[in-house]
Short mmCIF file of C-alpha atoms in Angstrom, two decimals:
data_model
loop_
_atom_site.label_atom_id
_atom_site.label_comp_id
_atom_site.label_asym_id
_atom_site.label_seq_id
_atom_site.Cartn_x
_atom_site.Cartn_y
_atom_site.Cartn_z
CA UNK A 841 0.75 -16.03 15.36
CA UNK A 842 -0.16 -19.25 13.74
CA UNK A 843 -1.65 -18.76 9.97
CA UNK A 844 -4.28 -21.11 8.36
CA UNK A 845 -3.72 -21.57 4.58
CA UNK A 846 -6.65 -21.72 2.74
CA UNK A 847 -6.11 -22.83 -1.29
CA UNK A 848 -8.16 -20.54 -3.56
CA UNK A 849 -7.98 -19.48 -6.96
CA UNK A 850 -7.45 -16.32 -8.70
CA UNK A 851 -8.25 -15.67 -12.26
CA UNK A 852 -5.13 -14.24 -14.05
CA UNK A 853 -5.88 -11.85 -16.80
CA UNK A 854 -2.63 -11.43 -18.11
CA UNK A 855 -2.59 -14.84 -18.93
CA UNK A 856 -5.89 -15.43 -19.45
CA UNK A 857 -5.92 -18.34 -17.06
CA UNK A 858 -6.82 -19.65 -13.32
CA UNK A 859 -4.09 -19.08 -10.70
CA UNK A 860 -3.55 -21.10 -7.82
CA UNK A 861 -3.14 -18.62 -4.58
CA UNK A 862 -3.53 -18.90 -0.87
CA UNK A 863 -6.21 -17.43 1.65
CA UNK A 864 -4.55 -16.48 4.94
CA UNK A 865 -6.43 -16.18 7.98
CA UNK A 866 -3.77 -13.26 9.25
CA UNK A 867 -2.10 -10.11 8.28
CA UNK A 868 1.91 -10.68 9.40
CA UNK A 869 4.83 -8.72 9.07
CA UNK A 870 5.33 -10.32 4.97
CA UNK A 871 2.36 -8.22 4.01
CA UNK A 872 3.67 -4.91 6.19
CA UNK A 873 6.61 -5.72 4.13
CA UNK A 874 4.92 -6.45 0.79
CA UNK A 875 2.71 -3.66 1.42
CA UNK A 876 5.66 -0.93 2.03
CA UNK A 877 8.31 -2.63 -0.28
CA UNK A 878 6.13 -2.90 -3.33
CA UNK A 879 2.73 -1.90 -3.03
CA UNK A 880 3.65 1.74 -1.87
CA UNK A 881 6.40 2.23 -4.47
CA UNK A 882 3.93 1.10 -7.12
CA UNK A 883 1.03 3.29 -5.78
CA UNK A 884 3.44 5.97 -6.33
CA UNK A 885 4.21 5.69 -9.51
CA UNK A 886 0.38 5.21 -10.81
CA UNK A 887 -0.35 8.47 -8.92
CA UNK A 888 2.51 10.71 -10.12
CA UNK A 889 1.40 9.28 -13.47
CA UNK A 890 -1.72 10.64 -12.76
CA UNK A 891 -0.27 13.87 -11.82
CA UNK A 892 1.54 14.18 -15.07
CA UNK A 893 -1.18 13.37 -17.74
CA UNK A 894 -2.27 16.60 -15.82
CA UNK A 895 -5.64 14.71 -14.29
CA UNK A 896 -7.24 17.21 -11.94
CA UNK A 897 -6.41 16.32 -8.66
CA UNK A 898 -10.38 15.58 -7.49
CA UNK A 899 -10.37 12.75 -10.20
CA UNK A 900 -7.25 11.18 -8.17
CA UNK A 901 -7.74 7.59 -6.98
CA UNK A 902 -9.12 8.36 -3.36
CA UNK A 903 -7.42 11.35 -2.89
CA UNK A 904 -7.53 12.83 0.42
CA UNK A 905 -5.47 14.24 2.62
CA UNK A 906 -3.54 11.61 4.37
CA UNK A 907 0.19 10.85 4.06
CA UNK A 908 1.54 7.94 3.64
CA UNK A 909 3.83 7.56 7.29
CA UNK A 910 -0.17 7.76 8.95
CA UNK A 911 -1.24 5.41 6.87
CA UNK A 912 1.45 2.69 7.45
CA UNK A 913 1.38 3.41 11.52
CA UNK A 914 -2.23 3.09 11.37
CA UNK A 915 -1.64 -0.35 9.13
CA UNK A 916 0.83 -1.51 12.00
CA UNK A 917 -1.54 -0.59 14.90
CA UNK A 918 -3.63 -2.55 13.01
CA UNK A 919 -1.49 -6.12 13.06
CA UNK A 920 -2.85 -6.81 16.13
CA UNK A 921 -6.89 -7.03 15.04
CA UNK A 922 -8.00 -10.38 12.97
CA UNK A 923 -7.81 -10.40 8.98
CA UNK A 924 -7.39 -12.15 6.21
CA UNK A 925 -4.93 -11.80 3.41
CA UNK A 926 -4.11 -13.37 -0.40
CA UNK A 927 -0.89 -14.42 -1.44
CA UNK A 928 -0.30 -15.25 -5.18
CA UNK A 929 3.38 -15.73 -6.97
CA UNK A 930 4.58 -14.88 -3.84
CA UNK A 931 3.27 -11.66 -3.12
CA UNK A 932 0.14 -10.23 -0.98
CA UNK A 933 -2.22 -9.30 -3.59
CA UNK A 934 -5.06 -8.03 -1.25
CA UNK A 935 -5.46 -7.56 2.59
CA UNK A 936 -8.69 -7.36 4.76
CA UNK A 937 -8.76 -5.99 8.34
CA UNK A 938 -12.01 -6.98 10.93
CA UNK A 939 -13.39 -5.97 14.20
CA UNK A 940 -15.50 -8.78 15.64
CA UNK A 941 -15.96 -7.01 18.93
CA UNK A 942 -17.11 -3.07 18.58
CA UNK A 943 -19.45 -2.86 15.66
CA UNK A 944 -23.42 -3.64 15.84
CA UNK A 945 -25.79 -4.03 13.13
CA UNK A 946 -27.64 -0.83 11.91
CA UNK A 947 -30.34 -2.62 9.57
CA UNK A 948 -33.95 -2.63 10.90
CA UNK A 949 -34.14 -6.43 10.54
CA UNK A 950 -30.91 -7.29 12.99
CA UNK A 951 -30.47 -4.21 14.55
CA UNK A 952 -28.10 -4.33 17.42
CA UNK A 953 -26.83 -7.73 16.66
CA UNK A 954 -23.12 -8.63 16.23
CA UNK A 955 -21.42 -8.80 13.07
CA UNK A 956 -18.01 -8.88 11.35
CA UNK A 957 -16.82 -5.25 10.58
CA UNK A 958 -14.87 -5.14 7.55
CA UNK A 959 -12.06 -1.80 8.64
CA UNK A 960 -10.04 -2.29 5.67
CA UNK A 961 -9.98 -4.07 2.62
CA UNK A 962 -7.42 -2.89 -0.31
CA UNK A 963 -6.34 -5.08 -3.76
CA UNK A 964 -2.49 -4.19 -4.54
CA UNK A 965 -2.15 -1.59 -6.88
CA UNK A 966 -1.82 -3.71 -9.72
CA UNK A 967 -4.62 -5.47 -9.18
CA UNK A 968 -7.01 -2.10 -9.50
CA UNK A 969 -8.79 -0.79 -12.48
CA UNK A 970 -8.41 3.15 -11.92
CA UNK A 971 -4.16 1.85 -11.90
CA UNK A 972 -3.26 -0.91 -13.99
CA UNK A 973 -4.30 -1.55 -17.06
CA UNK A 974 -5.47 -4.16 -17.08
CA UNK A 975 -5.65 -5.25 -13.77
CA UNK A 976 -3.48 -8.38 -13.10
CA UNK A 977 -5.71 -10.56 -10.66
CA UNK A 978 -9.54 -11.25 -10.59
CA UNK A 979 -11.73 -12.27 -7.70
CA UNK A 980 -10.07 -11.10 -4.99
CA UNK A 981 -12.73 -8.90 -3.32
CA UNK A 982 -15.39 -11.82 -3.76
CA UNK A 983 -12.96 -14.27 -1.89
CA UNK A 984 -12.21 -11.75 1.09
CA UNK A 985 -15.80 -10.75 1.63
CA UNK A 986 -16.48 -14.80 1.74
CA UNK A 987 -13.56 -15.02 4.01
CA UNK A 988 -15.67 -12.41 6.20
CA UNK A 989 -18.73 -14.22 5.65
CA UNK A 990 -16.67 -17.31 7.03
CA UNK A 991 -15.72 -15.56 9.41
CA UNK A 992 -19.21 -14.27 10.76
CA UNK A 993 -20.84 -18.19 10.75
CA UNK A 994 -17.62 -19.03 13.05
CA UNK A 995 -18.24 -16.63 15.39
CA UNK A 996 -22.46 -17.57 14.85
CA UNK A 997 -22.94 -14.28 13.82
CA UNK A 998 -24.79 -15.93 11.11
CA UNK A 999 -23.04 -13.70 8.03
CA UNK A 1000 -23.91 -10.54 8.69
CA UNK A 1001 -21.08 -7.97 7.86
CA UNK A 1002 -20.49 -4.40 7.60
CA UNK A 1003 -18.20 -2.11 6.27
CA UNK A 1004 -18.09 1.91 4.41
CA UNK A 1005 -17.08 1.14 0.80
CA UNK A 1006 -14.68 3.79 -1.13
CA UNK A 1007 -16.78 5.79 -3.36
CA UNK A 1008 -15.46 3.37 -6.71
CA UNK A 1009 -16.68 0.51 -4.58
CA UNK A 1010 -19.93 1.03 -3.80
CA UNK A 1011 -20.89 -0.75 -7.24
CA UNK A 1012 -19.34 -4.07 -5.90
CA UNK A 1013 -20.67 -4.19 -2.73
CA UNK A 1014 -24.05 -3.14 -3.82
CA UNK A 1015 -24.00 -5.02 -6.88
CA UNK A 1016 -21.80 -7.81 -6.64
CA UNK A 1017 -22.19 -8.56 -3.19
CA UNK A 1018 -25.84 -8.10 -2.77
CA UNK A 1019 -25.27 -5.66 0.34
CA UNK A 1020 -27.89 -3.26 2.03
CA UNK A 1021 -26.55 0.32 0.89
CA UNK A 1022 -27.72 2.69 4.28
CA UNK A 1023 -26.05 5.86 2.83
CA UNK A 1024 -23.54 8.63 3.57
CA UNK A 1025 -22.35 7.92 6.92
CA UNK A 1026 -20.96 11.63 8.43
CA UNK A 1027 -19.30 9.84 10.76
CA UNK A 1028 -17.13 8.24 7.99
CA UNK A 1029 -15.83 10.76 5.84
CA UNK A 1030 -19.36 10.66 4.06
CA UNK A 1031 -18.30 6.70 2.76
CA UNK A 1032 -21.44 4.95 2.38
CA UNK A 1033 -21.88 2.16 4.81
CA UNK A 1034 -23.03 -1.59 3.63
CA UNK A 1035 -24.50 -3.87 5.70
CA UNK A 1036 -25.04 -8.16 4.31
CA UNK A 1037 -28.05 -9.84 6.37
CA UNK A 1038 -27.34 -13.84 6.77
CA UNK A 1039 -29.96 -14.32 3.77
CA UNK A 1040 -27.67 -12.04 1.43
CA UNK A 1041 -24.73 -13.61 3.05
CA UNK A 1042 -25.95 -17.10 1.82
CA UNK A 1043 -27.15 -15.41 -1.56
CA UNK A 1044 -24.00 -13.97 -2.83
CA UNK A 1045 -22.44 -17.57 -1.86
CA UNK A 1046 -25.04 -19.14 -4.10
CA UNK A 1047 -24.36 -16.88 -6.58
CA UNK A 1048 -20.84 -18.43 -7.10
CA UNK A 1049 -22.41 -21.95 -7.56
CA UNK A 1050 -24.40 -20.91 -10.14
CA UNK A 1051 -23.26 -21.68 -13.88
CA UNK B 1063 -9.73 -20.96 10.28
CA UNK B 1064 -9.77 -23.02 7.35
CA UNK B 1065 -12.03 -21.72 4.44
CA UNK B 1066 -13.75 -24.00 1.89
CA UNK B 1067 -13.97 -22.78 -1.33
CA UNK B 1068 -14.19 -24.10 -4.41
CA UNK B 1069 -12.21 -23.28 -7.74
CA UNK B 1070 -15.29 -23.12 -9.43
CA UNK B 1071 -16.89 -20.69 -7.07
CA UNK B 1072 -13.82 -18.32 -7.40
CA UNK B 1073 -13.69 -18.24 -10.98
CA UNK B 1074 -17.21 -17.88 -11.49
CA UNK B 1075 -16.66 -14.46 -9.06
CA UNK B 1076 -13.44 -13.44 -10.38
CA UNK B 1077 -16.19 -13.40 -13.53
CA UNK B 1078 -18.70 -11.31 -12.12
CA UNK B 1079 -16.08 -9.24 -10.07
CA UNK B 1080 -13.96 -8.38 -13.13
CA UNK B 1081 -12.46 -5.42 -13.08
CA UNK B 1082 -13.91 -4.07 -10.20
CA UNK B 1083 -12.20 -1.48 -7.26
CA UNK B 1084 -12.93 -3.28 -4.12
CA UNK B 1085 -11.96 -0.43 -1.39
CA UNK B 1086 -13.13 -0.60 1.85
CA UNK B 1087 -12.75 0.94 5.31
CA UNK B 1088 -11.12 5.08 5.69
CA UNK B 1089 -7.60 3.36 5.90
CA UNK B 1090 -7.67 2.16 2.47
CA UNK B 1091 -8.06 5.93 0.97
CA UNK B 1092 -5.07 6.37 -0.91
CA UNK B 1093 -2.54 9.28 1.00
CA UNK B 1094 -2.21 12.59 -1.30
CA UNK B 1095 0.94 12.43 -3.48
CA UNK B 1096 2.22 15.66 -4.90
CA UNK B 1097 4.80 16.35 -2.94
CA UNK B 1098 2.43 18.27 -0.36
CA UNK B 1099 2.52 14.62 1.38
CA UNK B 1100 4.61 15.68 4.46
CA UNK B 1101 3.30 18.35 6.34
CA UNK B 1102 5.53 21.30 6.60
CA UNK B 1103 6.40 20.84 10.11
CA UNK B 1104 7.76 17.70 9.61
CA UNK B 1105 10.32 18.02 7.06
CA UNK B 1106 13.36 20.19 7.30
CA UNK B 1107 13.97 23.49 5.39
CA UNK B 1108 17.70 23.08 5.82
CA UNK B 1109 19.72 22.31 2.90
CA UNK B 1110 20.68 18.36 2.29
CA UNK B 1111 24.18 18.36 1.48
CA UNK B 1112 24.86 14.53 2.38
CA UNK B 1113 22.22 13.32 0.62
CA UNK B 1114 22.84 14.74 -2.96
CA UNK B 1115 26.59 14.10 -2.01
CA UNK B 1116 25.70 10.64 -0.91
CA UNK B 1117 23.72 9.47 -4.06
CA UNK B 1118 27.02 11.06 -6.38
CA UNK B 1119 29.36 8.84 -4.52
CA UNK B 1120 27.54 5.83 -4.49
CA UNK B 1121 26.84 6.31 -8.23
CA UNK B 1122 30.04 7.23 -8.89
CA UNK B 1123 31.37 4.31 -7.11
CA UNK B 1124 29.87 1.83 -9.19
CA UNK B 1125 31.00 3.50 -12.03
CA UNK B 1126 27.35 4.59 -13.19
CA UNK B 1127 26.37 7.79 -15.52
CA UNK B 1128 23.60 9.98 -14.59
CA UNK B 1129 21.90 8.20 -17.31
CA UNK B 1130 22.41 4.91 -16.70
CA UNK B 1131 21.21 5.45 -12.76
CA UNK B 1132 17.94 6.39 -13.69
CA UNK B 1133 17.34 4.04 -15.92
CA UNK B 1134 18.37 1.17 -13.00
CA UNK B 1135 15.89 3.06 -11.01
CA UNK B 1136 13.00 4.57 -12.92
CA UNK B 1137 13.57 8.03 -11.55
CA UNK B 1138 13.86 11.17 -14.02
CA UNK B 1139 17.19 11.69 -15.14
CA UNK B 1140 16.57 15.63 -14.14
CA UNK B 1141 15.46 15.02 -10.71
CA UNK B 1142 19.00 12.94 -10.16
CA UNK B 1143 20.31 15.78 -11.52
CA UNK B 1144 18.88 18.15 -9.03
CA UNK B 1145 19.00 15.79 -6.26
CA UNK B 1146 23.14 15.66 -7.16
CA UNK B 1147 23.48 19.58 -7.67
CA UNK B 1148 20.91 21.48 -5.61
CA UNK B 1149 21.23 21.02 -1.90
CA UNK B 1150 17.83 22.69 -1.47
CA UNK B 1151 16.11 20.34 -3.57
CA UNK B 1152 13.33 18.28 -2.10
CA UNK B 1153 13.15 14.59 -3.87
CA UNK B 1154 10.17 13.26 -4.32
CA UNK B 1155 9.50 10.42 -1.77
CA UNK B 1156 8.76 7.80 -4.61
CA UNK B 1157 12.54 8.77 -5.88
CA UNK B 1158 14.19 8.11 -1.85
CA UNK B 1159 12.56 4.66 -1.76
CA UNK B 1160 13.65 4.18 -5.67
CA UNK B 1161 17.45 4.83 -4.25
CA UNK B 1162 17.21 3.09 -1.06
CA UNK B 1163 16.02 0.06 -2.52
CA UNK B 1164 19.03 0.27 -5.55
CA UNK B 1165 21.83 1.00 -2.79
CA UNK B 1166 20.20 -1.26 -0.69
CA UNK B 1167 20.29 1.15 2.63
CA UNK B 1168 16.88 1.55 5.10
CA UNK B 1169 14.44 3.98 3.49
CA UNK B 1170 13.59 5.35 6.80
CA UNK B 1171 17.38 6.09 7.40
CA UNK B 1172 17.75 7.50 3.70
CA UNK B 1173 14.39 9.61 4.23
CA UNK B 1174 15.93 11.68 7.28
CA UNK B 1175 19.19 12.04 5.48
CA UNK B 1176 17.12 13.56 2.48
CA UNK B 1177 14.92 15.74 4.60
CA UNK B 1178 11.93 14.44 4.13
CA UNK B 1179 10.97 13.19 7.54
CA UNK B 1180 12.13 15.30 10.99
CA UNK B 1181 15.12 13.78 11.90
CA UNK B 1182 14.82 11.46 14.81
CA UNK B 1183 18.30 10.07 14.65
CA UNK B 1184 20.38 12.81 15.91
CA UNK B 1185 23.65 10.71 15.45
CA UNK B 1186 22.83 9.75 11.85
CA UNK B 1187 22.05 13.37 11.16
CA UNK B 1188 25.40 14.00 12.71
CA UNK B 1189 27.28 11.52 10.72
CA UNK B 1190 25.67 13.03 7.50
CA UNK B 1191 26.91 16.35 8.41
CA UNK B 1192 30.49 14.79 8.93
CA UNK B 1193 30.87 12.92 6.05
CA UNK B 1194 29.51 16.06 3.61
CA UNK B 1195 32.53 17.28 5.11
CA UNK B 1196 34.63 14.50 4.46
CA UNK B 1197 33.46 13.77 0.91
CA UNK B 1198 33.98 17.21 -0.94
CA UNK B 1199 33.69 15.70 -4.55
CA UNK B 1200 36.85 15.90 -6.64
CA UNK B 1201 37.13 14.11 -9.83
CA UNK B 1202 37.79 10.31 -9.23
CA UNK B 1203 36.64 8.78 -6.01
CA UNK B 1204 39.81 8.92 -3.48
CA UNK B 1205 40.97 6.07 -1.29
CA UNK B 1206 39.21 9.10 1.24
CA UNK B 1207 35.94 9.46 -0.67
CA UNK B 1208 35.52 5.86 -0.53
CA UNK B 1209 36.07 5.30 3.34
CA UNK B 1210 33.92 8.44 3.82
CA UNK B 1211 31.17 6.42 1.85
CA UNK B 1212 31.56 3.50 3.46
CA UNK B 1213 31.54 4.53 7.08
CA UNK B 1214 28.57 6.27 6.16
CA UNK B 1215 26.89 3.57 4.54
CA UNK B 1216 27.68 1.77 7.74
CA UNK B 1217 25.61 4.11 9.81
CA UNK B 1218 22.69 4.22 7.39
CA UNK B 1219 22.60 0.52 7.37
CA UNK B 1220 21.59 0.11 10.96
CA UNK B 1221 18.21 -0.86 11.03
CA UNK B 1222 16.87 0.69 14.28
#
């Protein structure tokens, strides 16, 4: 698998400052391994954490009933399908997972029409609110949904993108990203779907350009 | 594909991103962790001898107190404690990666040892069986102890 290396930036709130990083056009066996050698550990520890500051369990990060071994065999099956991923200091800070090929648009306006399906996206542990505080890197959602975006134009699917956003998401995609929010999806564990036309697609690029 | 963007268009998002959770997509709900994790059926009831025996010796072997172990490898001092004394003990899956990564063995190998996962290595389980029997702790680590350990690290260390 051949990887193109994008240079990005991240912002670094530790420090305070901008962090050079790199935008990966692939998901390869160095994020499996970042994402099961530290990631998982890590995740761990912010959840027993959890556990012991006796937080009810329904206030848990995402908690549902999955275990981790499903989880990483449903990660590996995923190798396979096109993503993106971000590595800073050496380490995957964020992976995205797409489907080019199964998903259709649902809004009125481009029903039926292709777009880039966004099956996974997920910011290392230290990089998220509800677990680190504060959270290490900035701006990595914004870069992988423009990766997708990227992505979408390639393929002349003009932008459009969907995906069902975690229930502490739906803020940023609504919000941030200027999506279409289409509701509860049953189908999805009740995770709301969110679909970007190519007019919020070019929006939510603009909206980086502006000062 | 190559992607043009800007430094100033990533720091003016990391800006408006800030601290936000960015979770898409069902596989990125995080898996339950309380110790429920493992569904009964997959983990075994039967009492983990080499393990406990196996983290002792290795300790031991480097000359390490209770203490200073789980300070190395931010686990709770009790549960090495239990893990060391109480054969029916159940470690918590956080601790079995904590201790494969510090003795440097696979954590799949360590997690069927530990009976945490069914065992689908019936010649590791085996050679966990045999050197519990071989490694009955006695005060300082024997000449026998220590080839015990090692032929068993041997076996955990193949990767599969």
């Amino acid at each position: 698998m051949t990887i193109t290396v994008s240079p990005i930036f991240l912002f670094n709130a530790e420090r305070g400052e901008p962090e050079a990083a790199e935008l990966w056009d692939g998901i390869t066996d160095q994020q499996l391994g970042d994402w099961e050698g530290e990631w998982v550990p890590e995740l761990f520890k912010a959840v027993q954490k959890l556990h012991r500051a006796g937080v009810e369990r329904r206030h848990w990060p995402q908690s549902r009933h999955w275990n981790w071994r499903k989880k990483t065999e449903a990660l590996q099956g995923m190798l396979a399908h096109p993503g993106f991923s971000i590595v800073c200091n050496g380490m995957t800070q964020g992976m995205m997972i797409v489907d080019t090929t199964m998903k259709r648009c649902r809004i009125e306006e481009q029903k039926g029409k292709n777009l880039v399906y966004v099956e996974f996206v997920e910011n290392a542990p230290w990089n998220r609110p509800e677990l680190a505080q504060p959270p290490l890197y900035r701006g990595i959602g914004s870069i992988l949904i423009r990766a997708a975006i990227a992505l979408s134009q390639e393929l002349e699917f003009k932008g459009r993108i969907g995906l069902h956003s975690l229930p502490q998401a739906n803020s940023f995609y609504a919000n941030t990203c200027g999506m279409s929010d289409l509701g509860m999806d049953p189908d999805h564990q009740d995770l709301r779907y969110f679909e970007m036309t190519s007019e919020q697609a070019e929006a939510f690029i603009a909206k980086g350009n502006q000062p | 594909m190559k992607i043009e963007i800007t430094k100033k268009w990533c720091l003016r998002m990391a800006e408006i991103e800030a601290n936000a959770e960015i979770g898409a997509g069902l596989y990125a709900l995080d898996p339950v962790f309380d110790g429920e994790t493992m569904p009964a059926n997959e983990t075994s009831e039967e009492p983990s001898i080499a393990f406990g025996r196996f983290v002792r010796l290795m300790r031991r072997d480097r000359g390490l107190t209770l203490e200073k172990l789980a300070e190395d490898t931010d686990v709770e001092v009790a549960e090495l404690v239990e893990i060391e004394e109480d054969t029916h003990h159940k470690p918590e899956l956080r601790t079995v990666y904590q201790l494969a990564n510090y003795f440097k063995v696979p954590r799949g190998n360590l997690l069927q040892v530990a009976g945490l996962t069914a065992p689908r290595d019936n010649r590791l389980i085996d050679e966990a069986v045999r050197f519990a029997a071989r490694s009955e702790s006695v005060a300082v680590l024997t000449p026998e102890e220590r080839a015990a350990l090692e032929a068993f690290v041997a076996v955990l260390s193949e990767e599969k």
